[in-house]
Every structure is written in structure tokens, then in C-alpha cells.
Amino acid sequence: MTALLCVRGLKRHFAIRRPGGLFGKPATLKAVDGLDFDIPAGRTLGLVGESGCGKSTTARLVLGLVPPGAGEVRFDGALVTARHDAAWRRQRRRMQMIYQDPLGALDRRMKVGEQIGEPIVIHEPALPAPERAARVADLMEQVGLGARMAERYPHELSGGQRQRVVIARALALDPALLVCDEPVSALDVSIQAQVLNLLDDLRARTGFAALFISHDLKVVRQMSDRVAVMYLGRIVEEGAPEEVFHRPLHPYTQALVSAIPVPGRKRARIVLEGDPPNPVDVPSGCPFHPRCPQAMAVCSREVPRLARDSGRSVACHLATAPAVQAAE
Ligand code: SF4
Ligand code: MG
């Protein structure tokens, strides 16, 4: 059975100029540089990595908001294109997005009840108003917003309430896939857990699949059936959350995991040296090699391929070519 979402060989590079305005040297920003992943119906893939690793570009490619430079995205077997025609709109109603900034995602001049009902007006124009109002009331209840909130404007709500409005609107058309790009990172820490628990409950109740994007491995672990770790436009490790957490194979994942405090246990934190990743100057070979505590000579020459073995994938010469390591 093919997965609901299939991503193959996905690339998106942008031509830019280095600082220096018109006279700056042209350069290539490799935002997404060869991604392969699947999301089966009803499952969640967590995509984790530092800012600038290509997570948000991945979200935009998946939704057909930008065209890929190479490779493809298939949703329910059909190619996702960036031609915003009737076929794309039909597809798009089944793929919804939750952004980081709920205020930016909402219309400041519209009451929240109207905003939640807006997708229904657009996609089901024949639905009588009382039925639409009942659907909106039901959606508001599902996300834990009192019916009185329908008459308020976004600025009259707290950040957490606004994100609940965004979630209700995203669910209005009963999507098969929800793309969540850092859905809680703009919220107060005390509110984050509530919104994550809400998303988790809704997923269990309504059965949508999700691409859940975050820079925070703890958050991704809670939300995902599979976790993919991204570094400079590529997936460097993928597996079940518990496996990735307890037995990280890639040195980058090992460093991410080591930064998460575990109550009652001291563990050595792996501090990465070197510059943070820059998608304009992607290093040769393994893109992580300038920062990798375990780098070998081969690492600056050869790109490690993502090798799969019993439900785990890792792109590291240490994991795929122990003979090379021994020879150096
Ligand atoms: Fe480190 Fe080499 Fe593995 Fe890259 S391939 S993560 S540089 S050991
Ligand atoms: Mg981002």
C-alpha cells in the first residue's frame, strides 16, 4: 500500500546574491537537497533540526506553495504541483497547514467564528448557514473554545486561544494531512503543552496524518510515530522516536539528544564546535563534517548515503562503512 504522502528526491535550491547588493557574488542556497520520506494515512512524521536546515521550505514544497527544483511530492497517489488550478485546490482542501504565528495567520478584521467557517463557505458554498454555524460551533468545542469566542476578534484572544482558532479552521474541511510548522514555538512555555495535547487528542479522534515540524526534539518525540532529523537540507537519521532518543546513531542526533536534560540522570553534553549550518556554503562530503566530533578523512570527500536497516535510517560513514573507518 502506498503511503498518503510520498516524497522522493525532493530538492529546492534558490539563486541568491551574497551580501554586497547588486555587486554581490551569485550563490546557491540549498534549502532542501534531496529528501525522501513517506507518511502513511493517520500517522505523524516529526521533522526536527536547527533553523535554516530547510524544514519550512519542506512544508511549502509538500503543500505545493513552491515548486520543487527536482523530485516530487505525491499526495494520495497524485502529483502535488505548484500550478494553483482546480485540481490543486481539491488536493489542498485535504492538506491543511498550521503556522508558527497564529496572529499572522488570522485576519485581524474578521470575527473568529467567521474565520473558522470561511473554508466551509469557500468549499461547500451550498451548505445552509444554520448548518455551517453548527459545524463552526462543533469545531470550536473540539478545540476547547467557548461559543462566546465566535464573536471576538483575534486581538481579543490570547496566543494559545488564537492557535486554537487556527487549528479549528484547519480542521473545518476534515483534512487527511495537517502540516504543522513550529505550531507552539511562538507560544508561552506554559501554553505549549496544552496546545500539543490538544493536537494529539484531535489526531487520535479524527485520524489525520501530520508532518510535524519543530526545532525541539522533545516536542517532536511527543507528537510523532516516526522522527526524521534534518541537517542542511537532508535527512541524516530517521526512526521510531524512542529509538532515535535512546540510541541515536548519527553524531548530529547524538549532540541534539545530549542537550536534553533527563531528570535524575547526568549525561555528558556533546557541544558542537564550529559555525552553525549555513545553506549557502554547504560543506563538501558529509555536510556535518566541520562540526562532527567523529569526522574521518573520508567525511570531507564523500557524501554518506541514507542507509536503511530494520526500521532505522542513518546517513553517516561510521554506520555504513565501518571498513573505511578502520582503514583510516
Ligand atoms: Fe561525522 Fe563523518 Fe558521520 Fe558525517 S559521515 S556524521 S562527518 S562521522
Ligand atoms: Mg522554519
mmCIF file of C-alpha atoms and ligand atoms in Angstrom:
data_model
loop_
_atom_site.group_PDB
_atom_site.id
_atom_site.type_symbol
_atom_site.label_atom_id
_atom_site.label_comp_id
_atom_site.label_asym_id
_atom_site.label_seq_id
_atom_site.Cartn_x
_atom_site.Cartn_y
_atom_site.Cartn_z
ATOM 1 C CA MET A 1 0.000 0.000 0.000
ATOM 2 C CA THR A 2 1.413 3.372 -0.895
ATOM 3 C CA ALA A 3 1.605 5.997 1.805
ATOM 4 C CA LEU A 4 -0.720 9.012 1.895
ATOM 5 C CA LEU A 5 2.245 11.326 1.335
ATOM 6 C CA CYS A 6 5.287 10.198 -0.672
ATOM 7 C CA VAL A 7 8.278 12.484 -1.093
ATOM 8 C CA ARG A 8 11.033 11.409 -3.462
ATOM 9 C CA GLY A 9 14.348 13.072 -4.326
ATOM 10 C CA LEU A 10 12.912 16.453 -3.356
ATOM 11 C CA LYS A 11 15.205 19.431 -3.949
ATOM 12 C CA ARG A 12 14.794 23.156 -3.862
ATOM 13 C CA HIS A 13 17.742 25.454 -4.386
ATOM 14 C CA PHE A 14 17.478 29.241 -4.562
ATOM 15 C CA ALA A 15 19.761 31.522 -6.543
ATOM 16 C CA ILE A 16 20.821 34.389 -4.276
ATOM 17 C CA ARG A 17 23.469 37.084 -4.107
ATOM 18 C CA ARG A 18 25.895 37.162 -1.265
ATOM 19 C CA PRO A 19 25.928 40.394 0.766
ATOM 20 C CA GLY A 20 27.124 43.246 -1.430
ATOM 21 C CA GLY A 21 23.830 44.095 -3.144
ATOM 22 C CA LEU A 22 23.879 44.006 -6.917
ATOM 23 C CA PHE A 23 27.607 43.561 -6.849
ATOM 24 C CA GLY A 24 27.450 40.595 -4.501
ATOM 25 C CA LYS A 25 28.591 37.310 -5.947
ATOM 26 C CA PRO A 26 25.829 34.960 -7.078
ATOM 27 C CA ALA A 27 25.477 31.907 -4.869
ATOM 28 C CA THR A 28 23.163 28.946 -4.416
ATOM 29 C CA LEU A 29 21.160 28.399 -1.268
ATOM 30 C CA LYS A 30 20.454 24.696 -0.958
ATOM 31 C CA ALA A 31 17.347 24.856 1.210
ATOM 32 C CA VAL A 32 16.216 21.293 0.512
ATOM 33 C CA ASP A 33 18.766 18.987 -1.007
ATOM 34 C CA GLY A 34 17.351 15.545 -1.698
ATOM 35 C CA LEU A 35 14.596 14.363 0.646
ATOM 36 C CA ASP A 36 12.829 11.014 0.666
ATOM 37 C CA PHE A 37 10.104 10.220 3.164
ATOM 38 C CA ASP A 38 6.632 8.715 3.452
ATOM 39 C CA ILE A 39 3.725 9.471 5.754
ATOM 40 C CA PRO A 40 1.073 6.731 5.883
ATOM 41 C CA ALA A 41 -2.554 7.721 6.482
ATOM 42 C CA GLY A 42 -3.194 8.621 10.113
ATOM 43 C CA ARG A 43 0.496 8.661 11.083
ATOM 44 C CA THR A 44 2.742 11.528 12.126
ATOM 45 C CA LEU A 45 6.269 12.187 10.939
ATOM 46 C CA GLY A 46 8.246 14.612 13.078
ATOM 47 C CA LEU A 47 10.860 16.652 11.268
ATOM 48 C CA VAL A 48 13.453 18.147 13.585
ATOM 49 C CA GLY A 49 16.510 20.320 13.014
ATOM 50 C CA GLU A 50 18.089 23.714 13.643
ATOM 51 C CA SER A 51 16.722 26.830 11.998
ATOM 52 C CA GLY A 52 17.947 27.126 8.426
ATOM 53 C CA CYS A 53 18.019 23.368 7.843
ATOM 54 C CA GLY A 54 15.131 23.517 5.342
ATOM 55 C CA LYS A 55 12.141 22.485 7.467
ATOM 56 C CA SER A 56 9.834 25.315 6.433
ATOM 57 C CA THR A 57 10.791 25.007 2.764
ATOM 58 C CA THR A 58 9.912 21.324 3.044
ATOM 59 C CA ALA A 59 6.461 22.274 4.385
ATOM 60 C CA ARG A 60 5.912 24.677 1.490
ATOM 61 C CA LEU A 61 7.011 22.095 -1.069
ATOM 62 C CA VAL A 62 4.700 19.463 0.400
ATOM 63 C CA LEU A 63 1.722 21.822 0.078
ATOM 64 C CA GLY A 64 2.646 22.904 -3.454
ATOM 65 C CA LEU A 65 3.211 26.507 -2.367
ATOM 66 C CA VAL A 66 6.595 26.485 -4.123
ATOM 67 C CA PRO A 67 7.599 24.207 -6.996
ATOM 68 C CA PRO A 68 10.402 21.693 -6.443
ATOM 69 C CA GLY A 69 13.679 22.083 -8.341
ATOM 70 C CA ALA A 70 13.856 18.311 -8.620
ATOM 71 C CA GLY A 71 11.992 15.292 -7.316
ATOM 72 C CA GLU A 72 8.312 15.037 -6.482
ATOM 73 C CA VAL A 73 5.618 15.045 -3.824
ATOM 74 C CA ARG A 74 2.638 12.714 -4.172
ATOM 75 C CA PHE A 75 -0.492 13.046 -2.075
ATOM 76 C CA ASP A 76 -2.864 10.098 -2.214
ATOM 77 C CA GLY A 77 -1.073 8.982 -5.386
ATOM 78 C CA ALA A 78 -1.484 12.297 -7.241
ATOM 79 C CA LEU A 79 1.409 14.608 -8.010
ATOM 80 C CA VAL A 80 1.376 17.836 -5.984
ATOM 81 C CA THR A 81 2.181 20.681 -8.352
ATOM 82 C CA ALA A 82 2.551 24.374 -7.744
ATOM 83 C CA ARG A 83 0.037 25.114 -10.534
ATOM 84 C CA HIS A 84 -2.750 26.517 -8.461
ATOM 85 C CA ASP A 85 -5.581 25.132 -10.569
ATOM 86 C CA ALA A 86 -8.825 23.341 -9.667
ATOM 87 C CA ALA A 87 -7.034 20.002 -9.102
ATOM 88 C CA TRP A 88 -4.598 21.643 -6.684
ATOM 89 C CA ARG A 89 -7.464 23.318 -4.806
ATOM 90 C CA ARG A 90 -9.215 19.964 -4.427
ATOM 91 C CA GLN A 91 -5.997 18.479 -3.111
ATOM 92 C CA ARG A 92 -5.316 21.479 -0.902
ATOM 93 C CA ARG A 93 -8.607 21.182 0.956
ATOM 94 C CA ARG A 94 -7.405 17.804 2.190
ATOM 95 C CA MET A 95 -3.969 19.187 3.199
ATOM 96 C CA GLN A 96 -4.051 21.965 5.738
ATOM 97 C CA MET A 97 -1.304 23.988 7.378
ATOM 98 C CA ILE A 98 -0.753 25.310 10.879
ATOM 99 C CA TYR A 99 1.817 28.087 11.067
ATOM 100 C CA GLN A 100 4.054 29.241 13.860
ATOM 101 C CA ASP A 101 2.466 32.661 14.240
ATOM 102 C CA PRO A 102 -1.305 32.423 14.757
ATOM 103 C CA LEU A 103 -1.813 36.192 14.657
ATOM 104 C CA GLY A 104 -0.167 36.404 11.239
ATOM 105 C CA ALA A 105 -2.315 33.506 10.014
ATOM 106 C CA LEU A 106 -5.596 35.183 11.003
ATOM 107 C CA ASP A 107 -7.417 38.170 9.540
ATOM 108 C CA ARG A 108 -7.445 40.897 12.172
ATOM 109 C CA ARG A 109 -10.688 42.397 10.865
ATOM 110 C CA MET A 110 -12.768 39.221 10.914
ATOM 111 C CA LYS A 111 -14.509 37.634 13.890
ATOM 112 C CA VAL A 112 -13.008 34.281 14.756
ATOM 113 C CA GLY A 113 -16.266 32.393 14.164
ATOM 114 C CA GLU A 114 -16.361 33.707 10.597
ATOM 115 C CA GLN A 115 -12.734 32.753 10.068
ATOM 116 C CA ILE A 116 -13.314 29.196 11.234
ATOM 117 C CA GLY A 117 -16.310 28.945 8.873
ATOM 118 C CA GLU A 118 -14.533 30.549 5.914
ATOM 119 C CA PRO A 119 -13.124 27.317 4.394
ATOM 120 C CA ILE A 120 -16.653 25.855 4.525
ATOM 121 C CA VAL A 121 -18.065 28.897 2.702
ATOM 122 C CA ILE A 122 -15.398 28.524 0.004
ATOM 123 C CA HIS A 123 -15.500 24.772 -0.491
ATOM 124 C CA GLU A 124 -19.121 23.985 0.371
ATOM 125 C CA PRO A 125 -20.996 27.106 -0.758
ATOM 126 C CA ALA A 126 -24.340 25.268 -0.940
ATOM 127 C CA LEU A 127 -24.347 24.400 2.769
ATOM 128 C CA PRO A 128 -27.160 26.365 4.501
ATOM 129 C CA ALA A 129 -25.968 28.967 7.014
ATOM 130 C CA PRO A 130 -27.514 27.295 10.101
ATOM 131 C CA GLU A 131 -25.687 24.048 9.290
ATOM 132 C CA ARG A 132 -22.458 25.930 8.769
ATOM 133 C CA ALA A 133 -22.934 27.686 12.119
ATOM 134 C CA ALA A 134 -23.480 24.307 13.780
ATOM 135 C CA ARG A 135 -20.247 22.992 12.228
ATOM 136 C CA VAL A 136 -18.348 26.054 13.467
ATOM 137 C CA ALA A 137 -19.775 25.614 16.975
ATOM 138 C CA ASP A 138 -18.727 21.964 16.932
ATOM 139 C CA LEU A 139 -15.202 22.834 15.747
ATOM 140 C CA MET A 140 -14.874 25.442 18.488
ATOM 141 C CA GLU A 141 -15.944 22.923 21.067
ATOM 142 C CA GLN A 142 -13.436 20.389 19.729
ATOM 143 C CA VAL A 143 -10.563 22.820 20.222
ATOM 144 C CA GLY A 144 -11.780 23.923 23.646
ATOM 145 C CA LEU A 145 -13.053 27.401 22.780
ATOM 146 C CA GLY A 146 -16.320 28.571 24.335
ATOM 147 C CA ALA A 147 -19.106 29.518 21.904
ATOM 148 C CA ARG A 148 -18.903 33.180 23.039
ATOM 149 C CA MET A 149 -15.461 33.417 21.451
ATOM 150 C CA ALA A 150 -17.040 33.275 17.979
ATOM 151 C CA GLU A 151 -17.905 36.974 18.210
ATOM 152 C CA ARG A 152 -14.406 38.093 19.191
ATOM 153 C CA TYR A 153 -11.592 39.411 17.031
ATOM 154 C CA PRO A 154 -8.106 37.827 17.015
ATOM 155 C CA HIS A 155 -6.528 40.658 19.040
ATOM 156 C CA GLU A 156 -9.016 39.998 21.865
ATOM 157 C CA LEU A 157 -7.667 36.463 22.317
ATOM 158 C CA SER A 158 -4.541 35.087 23.962
ATOM 159 C CA GLY A 159 -1.814 33.447 21.854
ATOM 160 C CA GLY A 160 -2.965 29.971 22.866
ATOM 161 C CA GLN A 161 -6.616 30.778 22.019
ATOM 162 C CA ARG A 162 -5.568 32.149 18.648
ATOM 163 C CA GLN A 163 -3.682 28.961 17.843
ATOM 164 C CA ARG A 164 -6.840 27.022 18.770
ATOM 165 C CA VAL A 165 -8.759 29.129 16.239
ATOM 166 C CA VAL A 166 -6.147 28.323 13.581
ATOM 167 C CA ILE A 167 -6.430 24.618 14.414
ATOM 168 C CA ALA A 168 -10.249 24.722 14.260
ATOM 169 C CA ARG A 169 -10.101 26.413 10.856
ATOM 170 C CA ALA A 170 -7.561 23.847 9.605
ATOM 171 C CA LEU A 171 -9.899 21.032 10.676
ATOM 172 C CA ALA A 172 -13.037 22.612 9.172
ATOM 173 C CA LEU A 173 -12.815 20.518 5.999
ATOM 174 C CA ASP A 174 -11.741 17.314 7.730
ATOM 175 C CA PRO A 175 -8.233 17.160 6.194
ATOM 176 C CA ALA A 176 -6.294 13.942 5.657
ATOM 177 C CA LEU A 177 -2.956 15.675 6.302
ATOM 178 C CA LEU A 178 -2.020 18.513 8.605
ATOM 179 C CA VAL A 179 1.328 20.238 8.095
ATOM 180 C CA CYS A 180 2.317 21.855 11.387
ATOM 181 C CA ASP A 181 5.325 24.182 11.132
ATOM 182 C CA GLU A 182 6.567 25.023 14.638
ATOM 183 C CA PRO A 183 2.960 25.225 15.888
ATOM 184 C CA VAL A 184 3.870 26.019 19.505
ATOM 185 C CA SER A 185 7.197 27.821 19.344
ATOM 186 C CA ALA A 186 5.581 31.289 19.377
ATOM 187 C CA LEU A 187 3.541 30.422 22.494
ATOM 188 C CA ASP A 188 4.395 30.746 26.184
ATOM 189 C CA VAL A 189 6.010 27.608 27.528
ATOM 190 C CA SER A 190 3.081 27.138 29.938
ATOM 191 C CA ILE A 191 0.639 27.073 26.996
ATOM 192 C CA GLN A 192 2.726 24.883 24.683
ATOM 193 C CA ALA A 193 1.860 21.614 26.423
ATOM 194 C CA GLN A 194 -1.884 22.392 26.280
ATOM 195 C CA VAL A 195 -1.791 23.018 22.544
ATOM 196 C CA LEU A 196 0.341 19.918 21.914
ATOM 197 C CA ASN A 197 -2.043 17.780 23.958
ATOM 198 C CA LEU A 198 -4.958 19.224 22.012
ATOM 199 C CA LEU A 199 -3.317 18.352 18.677
ATOM 200 C CA ASP A 200 -2.554 14.876 19.955
ATOM 201 C CA ASP A 201 -6.190 14.341 21.098
ATOM 202 C CA LEU A 202 -7.596 15.663 17.828
ATOM 203 C CA ARG A 203 -5.311 13.393 15.859
ATOM 204 C CA ALA A 204 -6.450 10.382 17.866
ATOM 205 C CA ARG A 205 -10.118 11.358 17.415
ATOM 206 C CA THR A 206 -10.184 12.448 13.787
ATOM 207 C CA GLY A 207 -7.328 10.351 12.377
ATOM 208 C CA PHE A 208 -5.485 12.941 10.292
ATOM 209 C CA ALA A 209 -1.876 12.298 9.300
ATOM 210 C CA ALA A 210 0.646 15.010 10.141
ATOM 211 C CA LEU A 211 4.007 16.394 9.179
ATOM 212 C CA PHE A 212 5.086 17.895 12.463
ATOM 213 C CA ILE A 213 7.986 20.326 12.205
ATOM 214 C CA SER A 214 9.956 21.645 15.163
ATOM 215 C CA HIS A 215 13.460 22.601 16.241
ATOM 216 C CA ASP A 216 12.653 20.929 19.570
ATOM 217 C CA LEU A 217 13.336 17.201 19.739
ATOM 218 C CA LYS A 218 11.278 16.809 22.942
ATOM 219 C CA VAL A 219 8.202 18.230 21.223
ATOM 220 C CA VAL A 220 8.682 16.072 18.149
ATOM 221 C CA ARG A 221 9.101 12.984 20.285
ATOM 222 C CA GLN A 222 5.767 13.531 21.994
ATOM 223 C CA MET A 223 3.891 14.060 18.748
ATOM 224 C CA SER A 224 5.374 11.605 16.266
ATOM 225 C CA ASP A 225 5.222 7.969 15.200
ATOM 226 C CA ARG A 226 8.486 8.480 13.273
ATOM 227 C CA VAL A 227 11.177 11.086 13.652
ATOM 228 C CA ALA A 228 13.414 12.418 10.890
ATOM 229 C CA VAL A 229 16.407 14.564 11.796
ATOM 230 C CA MET A 230 17.343 17.171 9.195
ATOM 231 C CA TYR A 231 20.676 18.860 8.680
ATOM 232 C CA LEU A 232 21.379 21.297 5.839
ATOM 233 C CA GLY A 233 18.552 20.208 3.595
ATOM 234 C CA ARG A 234 18.888 16.468 4.081
ATOM 235 C CA ILE A 235 17.594 13.802 6.425
ATOM 236 C CA VAL A 236 20.517 12.404 8.382
ATOM 237 C CA GLU A 237 18.615 9.974 10.582
ATOM 238 C CA GLU A 238 15.125 8.505 10.776
ATOM 239 C CA GLY A 239 13.473 6.064 13.124
ATOM 240 C CA ALA A 240 10.905 5.457 15.850
ATOM 241 C CA PRO A 241 11.037 8.278 18.435
ATOM 242 C CA GLU A 242 12.151 6.060 21.311
ATOM 243 C CA GLU A 243 14.943 4.525 19.220
ATOM 244 C CA VAL A 244 16.200 7.887 17.997
ATOM 245 C CA PHE A 245 16.086 9.169 21.556
ATOM 246 C CA HIS A 246 17.688 6.291 23.352
ATOM 247 C CA ARG A 247 20.067 5.077 20.667
ATOM 248 C CA PRO A 248 20.868 7.969 18.330
ATOM 249 C CA LEU A 249 23.172 6.736 15.579
ATOM 250 C CA HIS A 250 24.158 9.937 13.815
ATOM 251 C CA PRO A 251 26.700 12.162 15.624
ATOM 252 C CA TYR A 252 24.445 15.189 14.999
ATOM 253 C CA THR A 253 21.448 13.461 16.592
ATOM 254 C CA GLN A 254 23.707 12.364 19.457
ATOM 255 C CA ALA A 255 24.551 16.023 20.088
ATOM 256 C CA LEU A 256 20.868 17.090 19.926
ATOM 257 C CA VAL A 257 19.829 14.342 22.336
ATOM 258 C CA SER A 258 22.698 15.107 24.732
ATOM 259 C CA ALA A 259 21.367 18.661 25.134
ATOM 260 C CA ILE A 260 18.050 17.433 26.574
ATOM 261 C CA PRO A 261 18.164 17.145 30.353
ATOM 262 C CA VAL A 262 16.916 13.858 31.779
ATOM 263 C CA PRO A 263 15.575 14.201 35.339
ATOM 264 C CA GLY A 264 17.720 12.371 37.869
ATOM 265 C CA ARG A 265 20.406 11.486 35.369
ATOM 266 C CA LYS A 266 23.603 13.270 34.466
ATOM 267 C CA ARG A 267 24.804 12.797 30.977
ATOM 268 C CA ALA A 268 27.688 14.265 29.093
ATOM 269 C CA ARG A 269 26.605 17.082 26.840
ATOM 270 C CA ILE A 270 28.176 16.979 23.381
ATOM 271 C CA VAL A 271 28.955 20.575 22.477
ATOM 272 C CA LEU A 272 29.338 21.116 18.758
ATOM 273 C CA GLU A 273 32.244 23.291 17.668
ATOM 274 C CA GLY A 274 32.299 25.325 14.502
ATOM 275 C CA ASP A 275 29.838 27.555 12.724
ATOM 276 C CA PRO A 276 26.118 26.872 12.726
ATOM 277 C CA PRO A 277 24.930 25.378 9.455
ATOM 278 C CA ASN A 278 24.671 27.760 6.509
ATOM 279 C CA PRO A 279 22.709 26.529 3.497
ATOM 280 C CA VAL A 280 24.683 28.875 1.227
ATOM 281 C CA ASP A 281 28.017 27.227 1.909
ATOM 282 C CA VAL A 282 27.214 23.570 2.270
ATOM 283 C CA PRO A 283 30.459 21.746 3.079
ATOM 284 C CA SER A 284 31.700 19.020 0.732
ATOM 285 C CA GLY A 285 31.190 15.355 1.564
ATOM 286 C CA CYS A 286 29.161 14.940 4.747
ATOM 287 C CA PRO A 287 27.719 18.443 5.342
ATOM 288 C CA PHE A 288 28.170 17.925 9.074
ATOM 289 C CA HIS A 289 31.897 17.146 8.894
ATOM 290 C CA PRO A 290 33.276 20.547 10.023
ATOM 291 C CA ARG A 291 31.356 20.186 13.316
ATOM 292 C CA CYS A 292 31.418 16.437 13.771
ATOM 293 C CA PRO A 293 33.403 15.184 16.775
ATOM 294 C CA GLN A 294 33.878 11.847 14.989
ATOM 295 C CA ALA A 295 34.808 13.060 11.488
ATOM 296 C CA MET A 296 37.268 10.984 9.480
ATOM 297 C CA ALA A 297 39.202 11.786 6.309
ATOM 298 C CA VAL A 298 36.536 10.236 4.067
ATOM 299 C CA CYS A 299 33.876 12.529 5.529
ATOM 300 C CA SER A 300 35.032 15.661 3.694
ATOM 301 C CA ARG A 301 35.211 13.772 0.390
ATOM 302 C CA GLU A 302 32.187 11.534 0.170
ATOM 303 C CA VAL A 303 28.531 12.253 0.849
ATOM 304 C CA PRO A 304 27.213 9.476 3.088
ATOM 305 C CA ARG A 305 24.038 7.941 1.696
ATOM 306 C CA LEU A 306 20.968 7.395 3.852
ATOM 307 C CA ALA A 307 21.174 3.674 4.553
ATOM 308 C CA ARG A 308 18.128 1.792 5.826
ATOM 309 C CA ASP A 309 18.296 -1.130 8.190
ATOM 310 C CA SER A 310 15.369 -2.653 10.117
ATOM 311 C CA GLY A 311 13.280 0.494 10.501
ATOM 312 C CA ARG A 312 16.212 2.849 11.058
ATOM 313 C CA SER A 313 17.949 5.076 8.543
ATOM 314 C CA VAL A 314 21.206 6.917 9.015
ATOM 315 C CA ALA A 315 23.489 8.890 6.713
ATOM 316 C CA CYS A 316 26.938 8.537 8.258
ATOM 317 C CA HIS A 317 30.098 6.788 7.113
ATOM 318 C CA LEU A 318 30.514 5.397 10.615
ATOM 319 C CA ALA A 319 27.275 3.470 10.264
ATOM 320 C CA THR A 320 27.551 2.436 6.635
ATOM 321 C CA ALA A 321 31.238 1.776 6.051
ATOM 322 C CA PRO A 322 32.978 0.531 9.172
ATOM 323 C CA ALA A 323 35.725 -0.844 6.900
ATOM 324 C CA VAL A 324 36.540 2.680 5.694
ATOM 325 C CA GLN A 325 36.756 3.844 9.260
ATOM 326 C CA ALA A 326 39.105 1.025 10.213
ATOM 327 C CA ALA A 327 41.359 1.731 7.247
ATOM 328 C CA GLU A 328 41.974 5.363 8.236
HETATM 329 FE FE1 SF4 B 1 30.547 12.635 11.233
HETATM 330 FE FE2 SF4 B 1 31.631 11.516 9.094
HETATM 331 FE FE3 SF4 B 1 29.382 10.561 10.084
HETATM 332 FE FE4 SF4 B 1 29.402 12.909 8.841
HETATM 333 S S1 SF4 B 1 29.832 10.913 7.938
HETATM 334 S S2 SF4 B 1 28.385 12.434 10.727
HETATM 335 S S3 SF4 B 1 31.360 13.704 9.480
HETATM 336 S S4 SF4 B 1 31.375 10.573 11.080
HETATM 337 MG MG MG B 2 11.152 27.478 9.884
#
